[in-house]
Amino acid sequence: MQTEIRNLLDCHVVGSDGQSIGKVGQVYLNDRTGEPEWVTVRTGFFGMKQTFVPLANARRSGEEIRVPFDKEMIKEAPNIDVDGRLSLNEEADLYRYYGMQPTDIPRQRAGETRTRGPVTEGRPGQRAGLAGDARGGLADEGDIDMTRSEEQLHIGKESRETGRVRLHKYVETESVRESVPLSHEEVVIEREPIRDGDMTGAHEIGEEERQMILHEERAVVGKETKPVERVHVHKQAVQHEETVEGQVRKERVEIDEESAAGDEDRKFGRGEEMPPGR
């Protein structure tokens, strides 16, 4: 039995919708059979809340316990203190919420306060405070204890997306105009008279043809692609501080001391000095 309980404490509870609910916190046994009947699951912000889940119709596979209830239903279960024993009324409220009816609750006598105790690492838990006839009344002798609790604010951090940066390259066409100096050849005709005696020999009259090739320069446009710039984008973390506020509750203790007849009653606990130990 101790091995079975330790194995349950190492499990994670998974809802009928396939979502992980949380890790098992405590195991509650049936007082009559001694078998595990309830487990508490750590839920809520930072896992500070523990919620009761019945093991009836649950299936265990390795380190997972699959229960026939979805995550939302389990999170909204009645809020019951898990530091003490589970009373009959508390257990009945849980069964009604989950739509179940145990066979042993109707046989309880009216007014009976049967309880189920939690088991953590194989050790039964105890409810803090008075027990038996002393609960809600007076203790004839001995010491009385009361546990005072307070909430603590746990601040965490989460990362969320604030934006995206995309680096996109596109093609843009623009007109470029430049002046280019060009040259061309033109014909220049020069006439020079021939004087007597400048040319010798016989000359005959006839047809003759000669040609000359003229040239000119023209502008030619060519293009080439070459890299001109490298663009690099990276992320950097920028630190800043943010003030977070929250409200926490604290339990205070008042002590009412009833003196003998004729003496004035005294109350301690609200800004007054506590009575000395006796």
mmCIF file of C-alpha atoms in Angstrom:
data_model
loop_
_atom_site.group_PDB
_atom_site.id
_atom_site.type_symbol
_atom_site.label_atom_id
_atom_site.label_comp_id
_atom_site.label_asym_id
_atom_site.label_seq_id
_atom_site.Cartn_x
_atom_site.Cartn_y
_atom_site.Cartn_z
ATOM 1 C CA MET A 1 0.000 0.000 0.000
ATOM 2 C CA GLN A 2 2.810 2.413 0.855
ATOM 3 C CA THR A 3 4.430 1.691 -2.520
ATOM 4 C CA GLU A 4 1.139 2.314 -4.315
ATOM 5 C CA ILE A 5 0.670 5.645 -2.526
ATOM 6 C CA ARG A 6 4.219 6.772 -3.350
ATOM 7 C CA ASN A 7 3.638 5.862 -6.992
ATOM 8 C CA LEU A 8 0.451 7.955 -7.042
ATOM 9 C CA LEU A 9 2.326 10.938 -5.603
ATOM 10 C CA ASP A 10 4.695 10.817 -8.591
ATOM 11 C CA CYS A 11 1.857 10.987 -11.152
ATOM 12 C CA HIS A 12 0.353 13.796 -13.206
ATOM 13 C CA VAL A 13 -3.422 14.031 -13.620
ATOM 14 C CA VAL A 14 -4.766 14.375 -17.188
ATOM 15 C CA GLY A 15 -8.379 15.411 -17.894
ATOM 16 C CA SER A 16 -10.859 13.832 -20.285
ATOM 17 C CA ASP A 17 -10.077 16.600 -22.793
ATOM 18 C CA GLY A 18 -6.419 15.502 -22.872
ATOM 19 C CA GLN A 19 -5.140 18.567 -21.038
ATOM 20 C CA SER A 20 -2.671 18.221 -18.176
ATOM 21 C CA ILE A 21 -4.279 19.257 -14.871
ATOM 22 C CA GLY A 22 -1.255 19.117 -12.572
ATOM 23 C CA LYS A 23 0.810 16.938 -10.284
ATOM 24 C CA VAL A 24 -0.702 14.904 -7.456
ATOM 25 C CA GLY A 25 -0.278 16.698 -4.127
ATOM 26 C CA GLN A 26 -1.902 14.374 -1.553
ATOM 27 C CA VAL A 27 -3.711 11.031 -1.520
ATOM 28 C CA TYR A 28 -6.861 10.489 0.573
ATOM 29 C CA LEU A 29 -7.800 6.946 1.609
ATOM 30 C CA ASN A 30 -11.232 5.404 2.218
ATOM 31 C CA ASP A 31 -11.573 4.891 5.996
ATOM 32 C CA ARG A 32 -13.493 1.649 5.502
ATOM 33 C CA THR A 33 -11.456 -0.053 2.755
ATOM 34 C CA GLY A 34 -8.132 1.755 3.119
ATOM 35 C CA GLU A 35 -7.970 2.190 -0.654
ATOM 36 C CA PRO A 36 -7.007 5.504 -2.345
ATOM 37 C CA GLU A 37 -10.242 7.368 -3.071
ATOM 38 C CA TRP A 38 -9.239 11.007 -3.674
ATOM 39 C CA VAL A 39 -6.159 12.874 -4.842
ATOM 40 C CA THR A 40 -5.457 16.577 -4.752
ATOM 41 C CA VAL A 41 -3.999 18.264 -7.820
ATOM 42 C CA ARG A 42 -1.918 21.413 -7.782
ATOM 43 C CA THR A 43 -3.628 23.981 -10.039
ATOM 44 C CA GLY A 44 -3.878 27.749 -10.303
ATOM 45 C CA PHE A 45 -1.191 30.392 -10.605
ATOM 46 C CA PHE A 46 2.244 28.923 -9.697
ATOM 47 C CA GLY A 47 0.402 25.731 -8.582
ATOM 48 C CA MET A 48 -0.607 27.314 -5.257
ATOM 49 C CA LYS A 49 -4.137 25.836 -5.247
ATOM 50 C CA GLN A 50 -4.927 22.155 -4.632
ATOM 51 C CA THR A 51 -8.167 20.721 -5.963
ATOM 52 C CA PHE A 52 -9.820 17.403 -5.026
ATOM 53 C CA VAL A 53 -10.336 14.858 -7.818
ATOM 54 C CA PRO A 54 -12.035 11.443 -7.309
ATOM 55 C CA LEU A 55 -10.179 8.323 -8.431
ATOM 56 C CA ALA A 56 -13.393 6.495 -9.334
ATOM 57 C CA ASN A 57 -13.332 5.445 -13.030
ATOM 58 C CA ALA A 58 -9.810 6.852 -13.362
ATOM 59 C CA ARG A 59 -7.201 5.006 -15.412
ATOM 60 C CA ARG A 60 -3.513 5.023 -14.661
ATOM 61 C CA SER A 61 -0.924 4.688 -17.431
ATOM 62 C CA GLY A 62 2.703 4.996 -16.357
ATOM 63 C CA GLU A 63 3.050 8.329 -14.569
ATOM 64 C CA GLU A 64 -0.342 9.615 -15.800
ATOM 65 C CA ILE A 65 -3.745 9.331 -14.156
ATOM 66 C CA ARG A 66 -6.567 9.953 -16.642
ATOM 67 C CA VAL A 67 -9.813 11.033 -14.983
ATOM 68 C CA PRO A 68 -13.282 11.318 -16.633
ATOM 69 C CA PHE A 69 -13.522 15.087 -16.037
ATOM 70 C CA ASP A 70 -12.175 17.946 -18.124
ATOM 71 C CA LYS A 71 -9.705 20.550 -16.886
ATOM 72 C CA GLU A 72 -12.243 23.369 -16.549
ATOM 73 C CA MET A 73 -14.564 21.281 -14.341
ATOM 74 C CA ILE A 74 -11.733 20.220 -12.043
ATOM 75 C CA LYS A 75 -10.511 23.819 -11.640
ATOM 76 C CA GLU A 76 -14.016 24.914 -10.541
ATOM 77 C CA ALA A 77 -14.399 22.169 -7.896
ATOM 78 C CA PRO A 78 -15.388 23.233 -4.328
ATOM 79 C CA ASN A 79 -12.559 24.920 -2.461
ATOM 80 C CA ILE A 80 -11.707 22.683 0.497
ATOM 81 C CA ASP A 81 -8.796 22.934 2.904
ATOM 82 C CA VAL A 82 -6.304 20.174 2.084
ATOM 83 C CA ASP A 83 -4.264 20.595 5.270
ATOM 84 C CA GLY A 84 -6.678 18.598 7.426
ATOM 85 C CA ARG A 85 -9.099 15.687 7.254
ATOM 86 C CA LEU A 86 -11.955 15.486 4.765
ATOM 87 C CA SER A 87 -15.288 15.650 6.637
ATOM 88 C CA LEU A 88 -18.483 13.897 5.620
ATOM 89 C CA ASN A 89 -20.137 17.137 4.501
ATOM 90 C CA GLU A 90 -17.094 18.167 2.498
ATOM 91 C CA GLU A 91 -16.905 14.791 0.810
ATOM 92 C CA ALA A 92 -20.640 14.857 0.052
ATOM 93 C CA ASP A 93 -20.242 18.297 -1.559
ATOM 94 C CA LEU A 94 -17.447 16.961 -3.752
ATOM 95 C CA TYR A 95 -19.432 13.913 -4.837
ATOM 96 C CA ARG A 96 -22.456 16.073 -5.670
ATOM 97 C CA TYR A 97 -20.269 18.420 -7.721
ATOM 98 C CA TYR A 98 -18.789 15.558 -9.731
ATOM 99 C CA GLY A 99 -22.217 13.950 -10.159
ATOM 100 C CA MET A 100 -21.295 10.848 -8.142
ATOM 101 C CA GLN A 101 -22.856 9.137 -5.127
ATOM 102 C CA PRO A 102 -20.711 6.864 -2.934
ATOM 103 C CA THR A 103 -22.355 3.783 -1.420
ATOM 104 C CA ASP A 104 -21.204 4.424 2.136
ATOM 105 C CA ILE A 105 -22.427 8.019 2.679
ATOM 106 C CA PRO A 106 -26.172 7.182 3.138
ATOM 107 C CA ARG A 107 -25.361 4.711 5.911
ATOM 108 C CA GLN A 108 -23.819 7.428 8.074
ATOM 109 C CA ARG A 109 -25.795 8.351 11.155
ATOM 110 C CA ALA A 110 -27.191 11.879 11.346
ATOM 111 C CA GLY A 111 -24.690 14.311 12.814
ATOM 112 C CA GLU A 112 -21.783 11.891 12.513
ATOM 113 C CA THR A 113 -18.563 13.560 11.409
ATOM 114 C CA ARG A 114 -16.699 10.827 9.611
ATOM 115 C CA THR A 115 -13.426 12.085 8.152
ATOM 116 C CA ARG A 116 -10.892 10.904 5.652
ATOM 117 C CA GLY A 117 -7.249 11.804 6.259
ATOM 118 C CA PRO A 118 -4.682 12.793 3.649
ATOM 119 C CA VAL A 119 -1.592 10.653 3.061
ATOM 120 C CA THR A 120 1.642 12.289 1.958
ATOM 121 C CA GLU A 121 4.597 9.953 1.477
ATOM 122 C CA GLY A 122 2.691 7.309 3.429
ATOM 123 C CA ARG A 123 1.955 9.348 6.585
ATOM 124 C CA PRO A 124 -1.624 10.332 7.605
ATOM 125 C CA GLY A 125 -2.224 14.051 7.994
ATOM 126 C CA GLN A 126 -3.928 15.743 10.966
ATOM 127 C CA ARG A 127 -6.311 18.712 11.068
ATOM 128 C CA ALA A 128 -4.905 21.667 12.970
ATOM 129 C CA GLY A 129 -6.938 22.961 15.923
ATOM 130 C CA LEU A 130 -9.152 21.329 18.567
ATOM 131 C CA ALA A 131 -10.671 17.861 18.233
ATOM 132 C CA GLY A 132 -13.631 15.997 19.735
ATOM 133 C CA ASP A 133 -15.734 17.916 22.303
ATOM 134 C CA ALA A 134 -13.163 20.671 22.446
ATOM 135 C CA ARG A 135 -13.943 21.813 18.845
ATOM 136 C CA GLY A 136 -15.857 25.095 19.091
ATOM 137 C CA GLY A 137 -16.036 24.812 22.919
ATOM 138 C CA LEU A 138 -13.744 24.957 25.922
ATOM 139 C CA ALA A 139 -10.804 22.731 26.752
ATOM 140 C CA ASP A 140 -10.765 21.674 30.379
ATOM 141 C CA GLU A 141 -7.032 21.170 30.593
ATOM 142 C CA GLY A 142 -3.875 20.959 28.521
ATOM 143 C CA ASP A 143 -2.606 23.253 25.785
ATOM 144 C CA ILE A 144 -4.502 24.423 22.731
ATOM 145 C CA ASP A 145 -2.909 25.208 19.398
ATOM 146 C CA MET A 146 -4.028 27.215 16.411
ATOM 147 C CA THR A 147 -2.137 27.600 13.169
ATOM 148 C CA ARG A 148 -2.009 31.107 11.703
ATOM 149 C CA SER A 149 -1.464 31.352 7.967
ATOM 150 C CA GLU A 150 -0.894 34.176 5.575
ATOM 151 C CA GLU A 151 -0.705 34.549 1.831
ATOM 152 C CA GLN A 152 2.539 35.445 0.132
ATOM 153 C CA LEU A 153 2.792 37.216 -3.196
ATOM 154 C CA HIS A 154 4.812 35.285 -5.780
ATOM 155 C CA ILE A 155 5.950 37.387 -8.720
ATOM 156 C CA GLY A 156 6.909 35.614 -11.912
ATOM 157 C CA LYS A 157 7.726 36.546 -15.475
ATOM 158 C CA GLU A 158 6.324 35.385 -18.769
ATOM 159 C CA SER A 159 7.409 36.030 -22.329
ATOM 160 C CA ARG A 160 4.827 37.216 -24.838
ATOM 161 C CA GLU A 161 5.000 38.363 -28.434
ATOM 162 C CA THR A 162 4.938 42.130 -28.913
ATOM 163 C CA GLY A 163 5.600 42.352 -32.638
ATOM 164 C CA ARG A 164 7.444 40.960 -35.626
ATOM 165 C CA VAL A 165 10.129 42.374 -37.915
ATOM 166 C CA ARG A 166 10.249 41.223 -41.523
ATOM 167 C CA LEU A 167 13.173 41.923 -43.877
ATOM 168 C CA HIS A 168 11.787 42.035 -47.428
ATOM 169 C CA LYS A 169 13.675 42.919 -50.616
ATOM 170 C CA TYR A 170 11.816 44.222 -53.680
ATOM 171 C CA VAL A 171 12.782 45.619 -57.104
ATOM 172 C CA GLU A 172 12.183 49.260 -57.996
ATOM 173 C CA THR A 173 12.755 50.735 -61.496
ATOM 174 C CA GLU A 174 14.001 54.297 -61.904
ATOM 175 C CA SER A 175 15.175 56.380 -64.886
ATOM 176 C CA VAL A 176 18.822 57.394 -65.115
ATOM 177 C CA ARG A 177 19.998 60.189 -67.487
ATOM 178 C CA GLU A 178 23.654 60.896 -68.228
ATOM 179 C CA SER A 179 25.418 62.983 -70.883
ATOM 180 C CA VAL A 180 27.935 61.114 -73.092
ATOM 181 C CA PRO A 181 30.322 62.967 -75.483
ATOM 182 C CA LEU A 182 30.194 61.452 -79.015
ATOM 183 C CA SER A 183 32.046 62.184 -82.244
ATOM 184 C CA HIS A 184 31.364 61.594 -85.961
ATOM 185 C CA GLU A 185 33.216 62.165 -89.231
ATOM 186 C CA GLU A 186 32.059 64.752 -91.753
ATOM 187 C CA VAL A 187 33.273 65.461 -95.315
ATOM 188 C CA VAL A 188 35.297 68.601 -95.871
ATOM 189 C CA ILE A 189 35.879 69.586 -99.508
ATOM 190 C CA GLU A 190 38.900 71.694 -100.348
ATOM 191 C CA ARG A 191 39.651 72.922 -103.856
ATOM 192 C CA GLU A 192 43.188 73.969 -104.924
ATOM 193 C CA PRO A 193 44.000 75.368 -108.364
ATOM 194 C CA ILE A 194 46.874 73.764 -110.331
ATOM 195 C CA ARG A 195 49.339 76.112 -111.831
ATOM 196 C CA ASP A 196 51.232 75.519 -115.025
ATOM 197 C CA GLY A 197 54.272 73.437 -114.564
ATOM 198 C CA ASP A 198 53.036 71.847 -111.320
ATOM 199 C CA MET A 199 52.090 68.552 -112.975
ATOM 200 C CA THR A 200 53.968 66.833 -115.810
ATOM 201 C CA GLY A 201 52.941 64.007 -118.080
ATOM 202 C CA ALA A 202 49.949 63.439 -120.272
ATOM 203 C CA HIS A 203 46.455 63.511 -118.855
ATOM 204 C CA GLU A 204 43.387 62.130 -120.511
ATOM 205 C CA ILE A 205 39.778 62.966 -119.963
ATOM 206 C CA GLY A 206 37.674 60.087 -118.542
ATOM 207 C CA GLU A 207 35.530 58.868 -115.651
ATOM 208 C CA GLU A 208 36.977 58.010 -112.281
ATOM 209 C CA GLU A 209 35.377 57.031 -108.950
ATOM 210 C CA ARG A 210 36.767 56.765 -105.438
ATOM 211 C CA GLN A 211 35.022 56.366 -102.079
ATOM 212 C CA MET A 212 35.677 57.261 -98.474
ATOM 213 C CA ILE A 213 34.030 55.635 -95.415
ATOM 214 C CA LEU A 214 32.681 57.962 -92.751
ATOM 215 C CA HIS A 215 32.323 56.916 -89.073
ATOM 216 C CA GLU A 216 30.395 58.159 -86.049
ATOM 217 C CA GLU A 217 30.106 57.227 -82.374
ATOM 218 C CA ARG A 218 26.815 56.147 -80.829
ATOM 219 C CA ALA A 219 25.850 55.805 -77.193
ATOM 220 C CA VAL A 220 25.470 52.159 -76.067
ATOM 221 C CA VAL A 221 23.686 51.299 -72.784
ATOM 222 C CA GLY A 222 24.790 48.245 -70.861
ATOM 223 C CA LYS A 223 23.869 47.050 -67.340
ATOM 224 C CA GLU A 224 25.604 44.982 -64.720
ATOM 225 C CA THR A 225 24.544 43.885 -61.206
ATOM 226 C CA LYS A 226 26.865 44.349 -58.285
ATOM 227 C CA PRO A 227 26.275 44.373 -54.476
ATOM 228 C CA VAL A 228 26.264 47.822 -52.908
ATOM 229 C CA GLU A 229 25.076 47.325 -49.293
ATOM 230 C CA ARG A 230 24.538 44.616 -46.640
ATOM 231 C CA VAL A 231 21.541 44.954 -44.263
ATOM 232 C CA HIS A 232 21.710 43.033 -40.944
ATOM 233 C CA VAL A 233 18.859 42.846 -38.398
ATOM 234 C CA HIS A 234 19.266 41.322 -34.922
ATOM 235 C CA LYS A 235 17.521 41.354 -31.535
ATOM 236 C CA GLN A 236 18.808 42.764 -28.280
ATOM 237 C CA ALA A 237 17.332 42.576 -24.783
ATOM 238 C CA VAL A 238 16.526 45.922 -23.164
ATOM 239 C CA GLN A 239 16.071 45.805 -19.392
ATOM 240 C CA HIS A 240 13.454 47.824 -17.555
ATOM 241 C CA GLU A 241 11.625 47.648 -14.250
ATOM 242 C CA GLU A 242 7.898 47.392 -13.662
ATOM 243 C CA THR A 243 6.093 47.696 -10.337
ATOM 244 C CA VAL A 244 3.612 44.895 -9.665
ATOM 245 C CA GLU A 245 0.973 45.187 -6.955
ATOM 246 C CA GLY A 246 -1.230 42.548 -5.389
ATOM 247 C CA GLN A 247 -3.282 41.921 -2.293
ATOM 248 C CA VAL A 248 -2.499 39.191 0.228
ATOM 249 C CA ARG A 249 -4.526 38.051 3.191
ATOM 250 C CA LYS A 250 -3.131 37.357 6.650
ATOM 251 C CA GLU A 251 -4.744 35.574 9.527
ATOM 252 C CA ARG A 252 -4.659 37.337 12.895
ATOM 253 C CA VAL A 253 -5.237 35.764 16.285
ATOM 254 C CA GLU A 254 -7.404 37.247 19.020
ATOM 255 C CA ILE A 255 -7.333 35.905 22.540
ATOM 256 C CA ASP A 256 -10.338 36.469 24.812
ATOM 257 C CA GLU A 257 -9.487 35.921 28.454
ATOM 258 C CA GLU A 258 -12.432 35.450 30.805
ATOM 259 C CA SER A 259 -11.475 36.307 34.374
ATOM 260 C CA ALA A 260 -13.182 35.357 37.618
ATOM 261 C CA ALA A 261 -16.415 37.063 38.685
ATOM 262 C CA GLY A 262 -15.991 40.739 39.416
ATOM 263 C CA ASP A 263 -12.912 41.160 37.249
ATOM 264 C CA GLU A 264 -12.954 42.838 33.862
ATOM 265 C CA ASP A 265 -12.620 40.640 30.788
ATOM 266 C CA ARG A 266 -9.588 41.331 28.619
ATOM 267 C CA LYS A 267 -9.029 40.875 24.897
ATOM 268 C CA PHE A 268 -5.614 40.583 23.287
ATOM 269 C CA GLY A 269 -4.487 40.425 19.716
ATOM 270 C CA ARG A 270 -5.349 43.763 18.070
ATOM 271 C CA GLY A 271 -2.368 45.962 18.738
ATOM 272 C CA GLU A 272 -2.150 44.949 22.405
ATOM 273 C CA GLU A 273 0.479 43.006 24.216
ATOM 274 C CA MET A 274 -0.240 39.286 24.537
ATOM 275 C CA PRO A 275 -0.564 37.880 28.046
ATOM 276 C CA PRO A 276 2.597 36.346 29.446
ATOM 277 C CA GLY A 277 2.990 32.569 29.271
ATOM 278 C CA ARG A 278 1.758 30.603 32.235
#
